[in-house]
Amino acid sequence: MSDQKEQTGQKNNSSLATRVSETRAAEAINMFTTFYPPEQAKETLWQLLATSLSGPEGDGFTPEERSNLLLFYRLTGELAEALHTIYPKTTKADDTGTVN
């Protein structure tokens, strides 16, 4: 195969991989925004954080690790709000995961 054909094939494979990756990303965002409205996402994050910090294992966190967990909580909550702003949903999921 000539160098030019090989380069064209590599570009096509790269382009396909990018499209597949973008499709998966869009599906992940769609699923997240469908099942976790911003307040529910923040509440779930808070439950995870509070459980990890208040349980027996929480005593092993250094002040810096605790600070990092709190920052992660804050930024992830902001990310959830941003996703809902950029990708507003007109459908909601019920408690069983069924989309209405």
C-alpha positions as CSV (number, residue, x, y, z in Angstrom):
1,M,0.0,0.0,0.0
2,S,1.3,3.4,-0.8
3,D,2.1,5.9,1.9
4,Q,-0.7,8.2,0.7
5,K,-3.3,5.4,0.8
6,E,-2.0,4.3,4.3
7,Q,-2.3,7.9,5.6
8,T,-5.8,8.2,4.1
9,G,-6.8,5.0,5.9
10,Q,-5.4,6.2,9.2
11,K,-7.3,9.5,8.8
12,N,-10.6,7.6,8.1
13,N,-10.0,5.3,11.1
14,S,-9.2,8.3,13.3
15,S,-12.3,10.1,12.1
16,L,-14.5,7.0,12.8
17,A,-13.0,6.6,16.3
18,T,-13.7,10.3,17.0
19,R,-17.4,9.9,15.8
20,V,-17.8,6.8,17.9
21,S,-16.3,8.5,20.9
22,E,-18.5,11.6,20.5
23,T,-21.6,9.3,20.2
24,R,-20.7,7.5,23.4
25,A,-20.1,10.8,25.1
26,A,-23.5,12.1,24.0
27,E,-25.2,8.9,25.1
28,A,-23.5,9.2,28.6
29,I,-24.6,12.8,28.9
30,N,-28.1,12.0,27.8
31,M,-28.3,9.1,30.3
32,F,-26.9,11.2,33.2
33,T,-29.2,14.2,32.5
34,T,-32.2,11.9,32.2
35,F,-31.7,10.0,35.4
36,Y,-30.1,12.7,37.6
37,P,-31.7,16.2,37.6
38,P,-29.2,18.7,39.1
39,E,-30.5,18.6,42.7
40,Q,-30.7,14.7,42.7
41,A,-27.1,14.5,41.4
42,K,-25.9,16.9,44.1
43,E,-27.9,14.9,46.8
44,T,-26.4,11.6,45.6
45,L,-22.9,13.1,45.6
46,W,-23.4,14.5,49.1
47,Q,-24.6,11.1,50.3
48,L,-21.5,9.4,48.9
49,L,-19.2,12.1,50.4
50,A,-20.9,12.1,53.8
51,T,-20.8,8.3,54.0
52,S,-17.1,8.2,53.1
53,L,-16.1,10.9,55.5
54,S,-18.3,9.9,58.5
55,G,-17.7,6.1,58.3
56,P,-14.9,4.3,60.1
57,E,-12.7,4.7,57.0
58,G,-13.2,8.5,57.1
59,D,-10.8,8.8,60.0
60,G,-8.0,7.9,57.7
61,F,-8.3,10.9,55.4
62,T,-5.8,13.7,55.8
63,P,-7.1,17.3,55.9
64,E,-5.8,17.7,52.3
65,E,-7.7,14.6,51.2
66,R,-10.9,15.9,52.8
67,S,-10.4,19.2,51.2
68,N,-9.9,17.5,47.8
69,L,-13.1,15.5,48.3
70,L,-15.1,18.6,49.1
71,L,-13.7,20.4,46.1
72,F,-14.6,17.3,43.9
73,Y,-18.1,17.5,45.4
74,R,-18.5,21.2,44.6
75,L,-17.1,20.9,41.1
76,T,-19.1,17.8,40.2
77,G,-22.3,19.5,41.4
78,E,-21.5,22.5,39.2
79,L,-20.8,20.1,36.3
80,A,-24.2,18.5,36.7
81,E,-25.9,21.9,36.6
82,A,-23.8,22.9,33.5
83,L,-24.8,19.7,31.7
84,H,-28.5,20.4,32.4
85,T,-28.0,24.0,31.1
86,I,-26.3,22.9,27.9
87,Y,-28.5,19.7,27.4
88,P,-31.9,20.5,28.9
89,K,-34.2,17.4,29.1
90,T,-37.8,17.4,28.3
91,T,-38.2,13.8,29.7
92,K,-37.8,12.6,33.2
93,A,-37.0,9.2,34.6
94,D,-39.2,7.7,37.4
95,D,-37.8,5.8,40.4
96,T,-37.7,2.6,38.4
97,G,-35.5,4.1,35.7
98,T,-38.3,4.4,33.1
99,V,-38.2,7.5,31.1
100,N,-41.6,9.4,31.0
